[in-house]
Tab-separated table of C-alpha atoms and ligand atoms in Angstrom:
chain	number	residue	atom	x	y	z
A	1	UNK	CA	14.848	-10.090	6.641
A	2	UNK	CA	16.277	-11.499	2.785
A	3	UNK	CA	15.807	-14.898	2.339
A	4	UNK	CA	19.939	-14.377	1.607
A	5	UNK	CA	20.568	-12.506	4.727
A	6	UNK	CA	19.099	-14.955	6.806
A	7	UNK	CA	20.878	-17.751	4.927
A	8	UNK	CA	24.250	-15.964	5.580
A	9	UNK	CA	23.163	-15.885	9.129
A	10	UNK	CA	22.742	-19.518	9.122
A	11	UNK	CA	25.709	-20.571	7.871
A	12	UNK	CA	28.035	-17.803	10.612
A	13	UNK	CA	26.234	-19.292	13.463
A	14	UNK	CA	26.436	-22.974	12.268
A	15	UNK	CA	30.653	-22.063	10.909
A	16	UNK	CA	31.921	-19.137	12.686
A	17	UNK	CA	32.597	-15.832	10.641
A	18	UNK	CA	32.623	-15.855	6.788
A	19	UNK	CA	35.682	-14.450	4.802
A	20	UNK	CA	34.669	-11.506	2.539
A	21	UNK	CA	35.451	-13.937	-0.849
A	22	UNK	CA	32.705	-16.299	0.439
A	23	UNK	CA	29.950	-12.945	1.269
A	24	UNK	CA	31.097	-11.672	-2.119
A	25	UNK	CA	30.052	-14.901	-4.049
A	26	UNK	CA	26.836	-15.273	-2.009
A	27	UNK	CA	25.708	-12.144	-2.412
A	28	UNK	CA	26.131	-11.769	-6.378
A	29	UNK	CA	26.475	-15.383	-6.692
A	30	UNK	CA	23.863	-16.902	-4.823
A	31	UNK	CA	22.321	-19.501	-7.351
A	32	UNK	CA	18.426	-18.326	-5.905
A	33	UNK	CA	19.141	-15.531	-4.458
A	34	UNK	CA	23.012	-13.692	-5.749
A	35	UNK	CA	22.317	-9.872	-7.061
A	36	UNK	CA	23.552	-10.326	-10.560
A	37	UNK	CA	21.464	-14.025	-10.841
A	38	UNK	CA	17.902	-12.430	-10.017
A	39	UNK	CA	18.124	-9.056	-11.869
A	40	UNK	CA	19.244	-6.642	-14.432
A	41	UNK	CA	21.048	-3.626	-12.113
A	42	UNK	CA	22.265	-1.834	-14.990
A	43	UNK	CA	21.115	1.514	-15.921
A	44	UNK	CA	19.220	4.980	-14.762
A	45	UNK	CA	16.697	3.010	-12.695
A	46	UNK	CA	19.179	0.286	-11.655
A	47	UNK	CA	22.186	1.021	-9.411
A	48	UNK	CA	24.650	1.739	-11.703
A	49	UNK	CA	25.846	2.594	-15.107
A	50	UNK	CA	28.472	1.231	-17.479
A	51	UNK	CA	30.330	3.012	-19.969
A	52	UNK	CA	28.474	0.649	-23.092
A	53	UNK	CA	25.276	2.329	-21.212
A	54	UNK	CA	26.177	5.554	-21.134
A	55	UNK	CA	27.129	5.822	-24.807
A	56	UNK	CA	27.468	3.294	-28.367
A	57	UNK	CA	30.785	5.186	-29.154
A	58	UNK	CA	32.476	3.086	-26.268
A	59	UNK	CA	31.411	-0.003	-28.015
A	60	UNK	CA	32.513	1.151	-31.450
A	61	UNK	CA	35.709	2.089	-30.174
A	62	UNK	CA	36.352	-0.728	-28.782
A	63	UNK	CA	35.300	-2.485	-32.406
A	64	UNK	CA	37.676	-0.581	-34.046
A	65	UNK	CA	40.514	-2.085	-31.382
A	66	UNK	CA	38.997	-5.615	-32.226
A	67	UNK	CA	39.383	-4.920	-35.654
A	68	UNK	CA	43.415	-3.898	-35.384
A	69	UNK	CA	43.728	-7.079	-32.910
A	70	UNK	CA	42.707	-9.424	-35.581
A	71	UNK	CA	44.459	-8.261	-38.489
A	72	UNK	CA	47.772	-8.515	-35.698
A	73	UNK	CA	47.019	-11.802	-35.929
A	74	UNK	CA	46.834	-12.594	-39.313
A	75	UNK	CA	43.308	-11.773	-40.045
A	76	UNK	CA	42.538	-15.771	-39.269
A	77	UNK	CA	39.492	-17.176	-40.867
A	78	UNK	CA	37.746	-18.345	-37.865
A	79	UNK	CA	37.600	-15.982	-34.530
A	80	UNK	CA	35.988	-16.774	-31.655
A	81	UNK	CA	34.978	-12.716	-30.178
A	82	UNK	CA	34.587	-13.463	-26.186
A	83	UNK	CA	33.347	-11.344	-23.679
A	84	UNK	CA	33.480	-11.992	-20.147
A	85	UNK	CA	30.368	-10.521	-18.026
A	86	UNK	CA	28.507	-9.035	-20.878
A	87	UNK	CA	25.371	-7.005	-18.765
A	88	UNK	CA	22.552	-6.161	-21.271
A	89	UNK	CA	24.613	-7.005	-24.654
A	90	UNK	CA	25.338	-3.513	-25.147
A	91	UNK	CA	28.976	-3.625	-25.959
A	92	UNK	CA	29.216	-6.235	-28.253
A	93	UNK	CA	25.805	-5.154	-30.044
A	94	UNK	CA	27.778	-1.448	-31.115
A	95	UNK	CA	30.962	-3.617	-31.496
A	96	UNK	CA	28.786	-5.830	-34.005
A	97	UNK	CA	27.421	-2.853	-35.340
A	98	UNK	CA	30.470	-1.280	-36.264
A	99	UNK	CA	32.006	-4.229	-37.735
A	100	UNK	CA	29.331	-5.311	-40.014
A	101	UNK	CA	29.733	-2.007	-41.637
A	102	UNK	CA	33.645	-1.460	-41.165
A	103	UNK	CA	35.134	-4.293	-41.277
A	104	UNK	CA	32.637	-7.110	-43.191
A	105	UNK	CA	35.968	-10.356	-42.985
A	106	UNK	CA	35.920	-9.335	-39.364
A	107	UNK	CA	32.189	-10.089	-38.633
A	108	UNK	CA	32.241	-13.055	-40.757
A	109	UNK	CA	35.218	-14.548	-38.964
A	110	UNK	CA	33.575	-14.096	-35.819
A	111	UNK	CA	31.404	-16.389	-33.500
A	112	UNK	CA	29.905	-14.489	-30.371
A	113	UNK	CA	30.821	-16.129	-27.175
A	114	UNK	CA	29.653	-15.073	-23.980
A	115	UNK	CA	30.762	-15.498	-20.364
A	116	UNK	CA	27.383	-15.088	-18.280
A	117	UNK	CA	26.251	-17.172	-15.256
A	118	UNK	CA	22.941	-14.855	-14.371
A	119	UNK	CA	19.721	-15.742	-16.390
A	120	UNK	CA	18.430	-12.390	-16.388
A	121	UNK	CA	21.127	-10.974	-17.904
A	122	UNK	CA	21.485	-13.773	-20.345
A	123	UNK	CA	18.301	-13.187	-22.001
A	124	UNK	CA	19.342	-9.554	-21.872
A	125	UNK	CA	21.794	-10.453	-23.658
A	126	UNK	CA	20.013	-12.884	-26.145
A	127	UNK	CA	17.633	-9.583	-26.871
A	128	UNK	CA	20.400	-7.263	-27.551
A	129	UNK	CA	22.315	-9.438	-30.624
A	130	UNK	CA	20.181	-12.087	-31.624
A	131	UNK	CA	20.250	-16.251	-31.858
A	132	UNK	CA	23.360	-16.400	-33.123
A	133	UNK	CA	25.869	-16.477	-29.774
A	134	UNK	CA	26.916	-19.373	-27.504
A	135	UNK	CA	26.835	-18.694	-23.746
A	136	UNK	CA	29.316	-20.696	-20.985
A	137	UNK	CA	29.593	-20.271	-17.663
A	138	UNK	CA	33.318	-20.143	-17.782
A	139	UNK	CA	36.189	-19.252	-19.849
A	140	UNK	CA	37.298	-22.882	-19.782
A	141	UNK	CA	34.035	-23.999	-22.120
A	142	UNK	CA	34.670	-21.386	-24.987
A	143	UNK	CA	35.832	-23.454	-27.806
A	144	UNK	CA	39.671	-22.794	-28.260
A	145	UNK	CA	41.143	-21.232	-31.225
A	146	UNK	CA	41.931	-17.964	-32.165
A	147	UNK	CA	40.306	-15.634	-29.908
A	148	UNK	CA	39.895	-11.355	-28.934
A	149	UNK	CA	37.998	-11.174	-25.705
A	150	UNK	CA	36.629	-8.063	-24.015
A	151	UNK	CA	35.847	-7.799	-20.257
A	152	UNK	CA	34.421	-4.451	-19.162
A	153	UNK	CA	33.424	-4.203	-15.394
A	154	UNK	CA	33.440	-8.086	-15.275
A	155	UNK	CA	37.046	-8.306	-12.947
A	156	UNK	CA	35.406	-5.705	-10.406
A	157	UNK	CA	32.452	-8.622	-9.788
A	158	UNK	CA	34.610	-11.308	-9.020
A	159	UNK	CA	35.562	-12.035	-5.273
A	160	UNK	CA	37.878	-10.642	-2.815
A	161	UNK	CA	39.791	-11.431	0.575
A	162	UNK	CA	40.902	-8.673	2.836
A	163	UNK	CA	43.696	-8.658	5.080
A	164	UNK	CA	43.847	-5.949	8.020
A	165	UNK	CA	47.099	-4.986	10.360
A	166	UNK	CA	45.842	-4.758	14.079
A	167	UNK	CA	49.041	-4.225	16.684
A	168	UNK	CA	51.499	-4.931	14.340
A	169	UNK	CA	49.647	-8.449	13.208
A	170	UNK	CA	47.694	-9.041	9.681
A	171	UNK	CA	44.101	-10.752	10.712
A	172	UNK	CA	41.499	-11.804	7.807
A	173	UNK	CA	38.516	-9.285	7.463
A	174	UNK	CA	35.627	-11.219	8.164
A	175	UNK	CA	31.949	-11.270	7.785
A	176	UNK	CA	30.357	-11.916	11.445
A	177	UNK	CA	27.039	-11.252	13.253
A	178	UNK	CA	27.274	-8.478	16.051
A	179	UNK	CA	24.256	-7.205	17.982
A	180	UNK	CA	21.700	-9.363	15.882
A	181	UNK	CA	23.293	-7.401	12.491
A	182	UNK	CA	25.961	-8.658	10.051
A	183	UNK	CA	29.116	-6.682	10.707
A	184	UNK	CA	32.768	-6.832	9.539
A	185	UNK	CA	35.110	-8.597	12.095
A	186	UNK	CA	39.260	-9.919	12.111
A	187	UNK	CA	40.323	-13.234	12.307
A	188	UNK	CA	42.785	-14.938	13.746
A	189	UNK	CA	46.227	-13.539	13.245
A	190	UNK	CA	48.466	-15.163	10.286
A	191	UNK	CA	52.020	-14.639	8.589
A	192	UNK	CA	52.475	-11.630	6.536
A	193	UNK	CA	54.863	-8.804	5.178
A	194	UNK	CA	55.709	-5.651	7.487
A	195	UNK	CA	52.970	-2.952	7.212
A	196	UNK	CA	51.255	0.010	8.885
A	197	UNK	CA	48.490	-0.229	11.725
A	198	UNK	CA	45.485	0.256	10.115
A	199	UNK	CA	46.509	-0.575	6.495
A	200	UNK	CA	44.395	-2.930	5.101
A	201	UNK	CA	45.158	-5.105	1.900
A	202	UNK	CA	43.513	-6.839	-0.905
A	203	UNK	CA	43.706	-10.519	-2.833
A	204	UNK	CA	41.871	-11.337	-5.067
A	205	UNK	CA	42.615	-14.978	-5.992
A	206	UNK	CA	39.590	-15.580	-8.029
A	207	UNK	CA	40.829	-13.128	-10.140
A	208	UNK	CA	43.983	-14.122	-10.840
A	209	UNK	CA	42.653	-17.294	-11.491
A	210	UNK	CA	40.602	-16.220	-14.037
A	211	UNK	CA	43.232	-13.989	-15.486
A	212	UNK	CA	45.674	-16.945	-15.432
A	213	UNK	CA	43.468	-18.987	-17.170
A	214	UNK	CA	43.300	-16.465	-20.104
A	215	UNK	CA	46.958	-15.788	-19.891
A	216	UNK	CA	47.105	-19.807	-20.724
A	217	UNK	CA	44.571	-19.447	-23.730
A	218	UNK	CA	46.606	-16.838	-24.990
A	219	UNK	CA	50.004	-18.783	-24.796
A	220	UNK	CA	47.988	-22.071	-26.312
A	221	UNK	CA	46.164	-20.184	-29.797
A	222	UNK	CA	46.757	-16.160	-31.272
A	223	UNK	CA	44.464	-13.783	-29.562
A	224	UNK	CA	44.166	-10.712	-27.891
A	225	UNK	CA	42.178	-9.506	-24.679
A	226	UNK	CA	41.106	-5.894	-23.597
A	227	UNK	CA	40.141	-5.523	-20.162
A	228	UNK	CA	38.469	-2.756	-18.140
A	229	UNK	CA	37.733	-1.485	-15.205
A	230	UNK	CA	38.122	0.886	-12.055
A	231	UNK	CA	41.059	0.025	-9.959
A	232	UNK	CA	45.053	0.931	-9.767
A	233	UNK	CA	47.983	0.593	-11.796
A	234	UNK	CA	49.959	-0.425	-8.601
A	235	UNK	CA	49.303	-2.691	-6.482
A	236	UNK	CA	48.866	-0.713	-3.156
A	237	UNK	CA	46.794	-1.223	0.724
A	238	UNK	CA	43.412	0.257	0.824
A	239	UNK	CA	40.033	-1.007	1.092
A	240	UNK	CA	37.993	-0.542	-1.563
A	241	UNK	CA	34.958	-3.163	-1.241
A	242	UNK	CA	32.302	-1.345	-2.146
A	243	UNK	CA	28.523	-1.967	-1.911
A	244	UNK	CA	25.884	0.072	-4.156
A	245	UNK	CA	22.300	0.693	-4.523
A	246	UNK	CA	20.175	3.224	-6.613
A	247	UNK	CA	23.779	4.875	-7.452
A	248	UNK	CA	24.556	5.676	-3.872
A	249	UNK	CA	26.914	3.545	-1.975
A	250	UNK	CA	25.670	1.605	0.919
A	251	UNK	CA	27.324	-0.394	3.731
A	252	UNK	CA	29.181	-3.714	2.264
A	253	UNK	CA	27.153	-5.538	5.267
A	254	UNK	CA	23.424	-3.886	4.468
A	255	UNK	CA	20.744	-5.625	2.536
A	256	UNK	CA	22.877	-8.826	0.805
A	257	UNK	CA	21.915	-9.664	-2.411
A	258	UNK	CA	20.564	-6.397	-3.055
A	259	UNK	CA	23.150	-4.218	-3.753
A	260	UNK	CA	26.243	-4.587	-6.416
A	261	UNK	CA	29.299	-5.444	-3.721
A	262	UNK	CA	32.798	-4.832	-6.025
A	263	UNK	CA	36.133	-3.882	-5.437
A	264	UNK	CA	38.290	-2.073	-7.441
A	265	UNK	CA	40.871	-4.013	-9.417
A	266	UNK	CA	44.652	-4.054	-8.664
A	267	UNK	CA	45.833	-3.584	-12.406
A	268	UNK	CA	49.300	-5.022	-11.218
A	269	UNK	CA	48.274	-8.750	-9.860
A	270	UNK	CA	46.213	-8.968	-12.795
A	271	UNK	CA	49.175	-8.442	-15.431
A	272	UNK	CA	51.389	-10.748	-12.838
A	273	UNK	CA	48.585	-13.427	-13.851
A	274	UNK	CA	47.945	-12.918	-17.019
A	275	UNK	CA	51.890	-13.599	-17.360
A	276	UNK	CA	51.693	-16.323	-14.744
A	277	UNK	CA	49.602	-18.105	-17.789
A	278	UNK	CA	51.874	-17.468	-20.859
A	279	UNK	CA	50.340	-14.141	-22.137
A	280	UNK	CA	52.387	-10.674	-22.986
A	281	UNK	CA	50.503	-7.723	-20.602
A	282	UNK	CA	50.732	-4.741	-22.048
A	283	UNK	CA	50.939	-2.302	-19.021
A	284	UNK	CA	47.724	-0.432	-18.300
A	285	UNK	CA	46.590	2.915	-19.682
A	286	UNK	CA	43.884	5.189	-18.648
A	287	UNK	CA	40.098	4.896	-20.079
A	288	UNK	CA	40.681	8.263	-21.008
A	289	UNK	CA	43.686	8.068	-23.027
A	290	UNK	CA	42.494	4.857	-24.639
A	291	UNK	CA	39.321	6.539	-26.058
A	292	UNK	CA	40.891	9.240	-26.923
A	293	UNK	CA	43.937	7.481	-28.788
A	294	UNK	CA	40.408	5.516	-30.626
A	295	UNK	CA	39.248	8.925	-31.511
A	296	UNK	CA	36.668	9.221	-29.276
A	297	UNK	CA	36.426	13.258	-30.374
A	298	UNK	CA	36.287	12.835	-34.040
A	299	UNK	CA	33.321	10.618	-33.786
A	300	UNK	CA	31.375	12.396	-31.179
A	301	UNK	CA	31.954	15.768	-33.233
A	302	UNK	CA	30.701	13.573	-36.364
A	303	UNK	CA	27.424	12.817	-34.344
A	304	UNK	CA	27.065	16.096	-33.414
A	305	UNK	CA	26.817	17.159	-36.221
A	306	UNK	CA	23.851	15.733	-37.572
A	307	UNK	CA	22.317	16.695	-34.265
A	308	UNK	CA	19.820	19.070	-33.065
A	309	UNK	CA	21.413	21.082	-30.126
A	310	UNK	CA	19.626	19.187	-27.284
A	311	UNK	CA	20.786	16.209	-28.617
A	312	UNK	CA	24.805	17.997	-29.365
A	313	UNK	CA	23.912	18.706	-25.510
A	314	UNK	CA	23.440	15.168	-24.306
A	315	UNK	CA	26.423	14.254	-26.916
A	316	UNK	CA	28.664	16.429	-25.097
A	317	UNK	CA	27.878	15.024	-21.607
A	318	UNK	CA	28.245	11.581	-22.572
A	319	UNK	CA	31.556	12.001	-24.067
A	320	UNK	CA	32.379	14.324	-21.059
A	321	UNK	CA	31.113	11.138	-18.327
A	322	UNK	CA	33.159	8.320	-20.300
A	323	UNK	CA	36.506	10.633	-20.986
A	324	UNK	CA	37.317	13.229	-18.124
A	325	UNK	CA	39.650	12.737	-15.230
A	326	UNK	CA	36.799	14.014	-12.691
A	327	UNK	CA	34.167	11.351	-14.102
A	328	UNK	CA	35.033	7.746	-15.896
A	329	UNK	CA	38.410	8.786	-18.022
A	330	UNK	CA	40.793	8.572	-14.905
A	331	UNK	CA	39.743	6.109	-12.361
A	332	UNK	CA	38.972	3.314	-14.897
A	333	UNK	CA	42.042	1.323	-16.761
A	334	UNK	CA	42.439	-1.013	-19.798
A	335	UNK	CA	44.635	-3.128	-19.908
A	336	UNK	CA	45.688	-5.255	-23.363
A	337	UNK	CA	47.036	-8.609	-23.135
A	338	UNK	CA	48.376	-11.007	-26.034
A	339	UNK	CA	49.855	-14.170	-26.983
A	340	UNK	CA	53.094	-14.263	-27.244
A	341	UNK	CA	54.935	-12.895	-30.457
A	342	UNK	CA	52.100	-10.320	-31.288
A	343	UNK	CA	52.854	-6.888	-32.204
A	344	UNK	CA	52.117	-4.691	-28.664
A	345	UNK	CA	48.769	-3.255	-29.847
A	346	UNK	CA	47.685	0.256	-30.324
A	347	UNK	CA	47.278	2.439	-28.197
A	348	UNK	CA	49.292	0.413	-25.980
A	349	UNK	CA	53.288	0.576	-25.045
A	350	UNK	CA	53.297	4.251	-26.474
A	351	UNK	CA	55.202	6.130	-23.614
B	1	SAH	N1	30.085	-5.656	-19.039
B	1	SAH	C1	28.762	-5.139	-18.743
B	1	SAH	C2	28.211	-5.575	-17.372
B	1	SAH	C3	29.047	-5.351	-16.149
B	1	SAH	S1	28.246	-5.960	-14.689
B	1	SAH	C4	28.751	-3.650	-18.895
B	1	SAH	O1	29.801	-3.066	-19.014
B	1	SAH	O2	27.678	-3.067	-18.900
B	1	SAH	C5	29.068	-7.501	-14.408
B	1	SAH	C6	28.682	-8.624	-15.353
B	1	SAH	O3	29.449	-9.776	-15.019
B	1	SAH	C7	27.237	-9.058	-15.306
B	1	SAH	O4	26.843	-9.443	-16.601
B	1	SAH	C8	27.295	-10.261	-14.358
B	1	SAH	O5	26.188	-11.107	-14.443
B	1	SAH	C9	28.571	-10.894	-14.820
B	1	SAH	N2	29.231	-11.778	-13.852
B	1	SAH	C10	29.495	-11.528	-12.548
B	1	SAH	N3	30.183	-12.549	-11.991
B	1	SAH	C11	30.385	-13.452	-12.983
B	1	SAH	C12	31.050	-14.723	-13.045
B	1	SAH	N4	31.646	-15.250	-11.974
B	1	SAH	N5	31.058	-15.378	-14.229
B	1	SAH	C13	30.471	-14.833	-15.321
B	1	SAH	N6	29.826	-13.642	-15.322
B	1	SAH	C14	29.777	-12.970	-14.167
């Protein structure tokens, strides 16, 4: 057995059964042992892949929107360019990229923050764009000022509870042991709205947290955030806690600490917070029509044409994975939130 599995043992036998935000935060958490603290999972070999990994257009794109963001603002001087749970460094190296050669007053406004509390991934990260960024733990230590932050796949990471109706009464999902295995149990009965038997439903308080906490920094100094990520435009019952290894998904209660354990993100609560904290949510569009409204096909047909026709192949597939309904383009949102007073930015508030 994991040394993390038999510490989550420990602490259900010595406490009684665990609530699914604590098993989230242990497993990717763990300060010795959490998934994202001893590892890179990213990629082919890893267990998954994000859309910065799967192709730099994603990251240019998303440039291009930082770009527009700051010159909403004023085109201030000084801009502190955040991004909350950056992986390898990906995203903001193409974003970099493209703005060194696009937009030269952007880049030199900007200082690199990062949001990272894994290690591995920081050095990742350190490789990927150089000396020259600042890495916190949490939002709270980024320097204030004026600000456009990125978060892709970061919300998905952070903690959960469940809730699950049983004879007409809502009981916490739970994590328990059960025949000498970890297995998912109910608590004891509490308060609730009317539902169906069966439904189960989803907070995420450490999200909204978060969210509100950037909804203040956005109501305190100019700025602009971009956020993305599977979930739902409307908040809706269903479990979604996922667990995932070598691309496949596994049970949430197998092998803890090895696997990515998410949850998709309720696209609703985290506007409600955002505005909780003094920002202006922009409601939520797909992935899809967001790179396309970038011009995700103009600059894929631009690479493709200085392309040999294996590579126009691979081009095609890529832009294909991050853009069509079946794949990335419908079950991943982004959602745009910004201070107060800003102009709604594009492609945003367009139907
Ligand atoms: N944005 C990257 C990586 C997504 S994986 C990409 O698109 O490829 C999730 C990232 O969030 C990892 O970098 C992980 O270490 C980080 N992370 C998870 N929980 C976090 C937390 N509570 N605070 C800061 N970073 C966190």
């Amino acid at each position: 057995m994991q040394p993390l599995e038999r510490l989550i043992r420990e602490l259900i036998l010595a406490e009684g059964p665990m609530r699914i935000d604590r098993y989230m935060g242990l497993c990717l958490g763990h300060p010795q042992y959490g998934y994202y603290i001893t590892r890179d999972p990213l990629g082919e070999k890893g267990d998954f892949v994000t859309a910065p990994e799967v192709s730099q257009v994603f990251g240019e794109l998303i440039g291009v929107w930082a770009v527009g963001a700051w010159a909403a603002m004023g085109q201030p001087a000084a801009l502190n360019l955040v991004e909350l749970g950056p992986g390898r460094g990906t995203l903001m190296a193409d974003i970099l990229r493209t703005v060194r050669k696009a937009a030269p007053a952007f880049a030199a406004a900007s200082s690199v923050h990062f949001v990272e509390t894994s290690p591995a991934l920081r050095a990742k990260q350190r490789a990927a764009v150089g000396e020259g960024a600042t890495w916190h733990s949490r939002l709270e230590e980024v320097p204030e000022g004026p600000m456009v932050l990125v978060a892709n796949e970061f919300f998905d990471a952070i903690p959960i509870r469940q809730f699950e109706r049983r004879q007409a009464e809502w009981r916490e999902r739970v994590i328990g042991v059960e025949d000498d295995r970890l297995a998912i149990g109910l608590g004891a009965p509490v308060p609730g709205a009317e539902g169906r038997d069966g439904d189960v439903v989803e907070f995420a308080p450490a999200r909204s947290e978060i969210a509100r906490g950037l909804g203040e920094r956005l109501s305190r100094s100019p700025g602009a955030a971009l956020i993305i990520d599977y979930g739902h435009l409307v908040s809706a019952p269903g479990d979604t806690l996922q667990a995932m290894r070598g691309h496949a998904f596994v049970p949430v209660t197998e092998n803890p600490g090895d696997c990515d354990l998410t949850s998709h993100v309720d696209f609703e609560a985290l506007a409600k917070a955002l505005e909780a904290g003094g920002a202006v949510p922009h409601p939520a569009i797909t992935q899809r029509a967001f790179l396309l409204a970038m011009g995700l096909e103009p600059r894929f047909q631009q690479l493709s044409a200085r392309a040999d026709s294996a590579t126009q192949g691979v081009l095609q597939r890529q832009m294909a994975r991050l853009a069509d309904e079946g794949q990335m383009g419908k079950l991943f949102k982004v959602l745009a939130a910004t201070s107060p007073g800003l102009a709604t930015p594009y492609p945003f508030g367009r139907s």
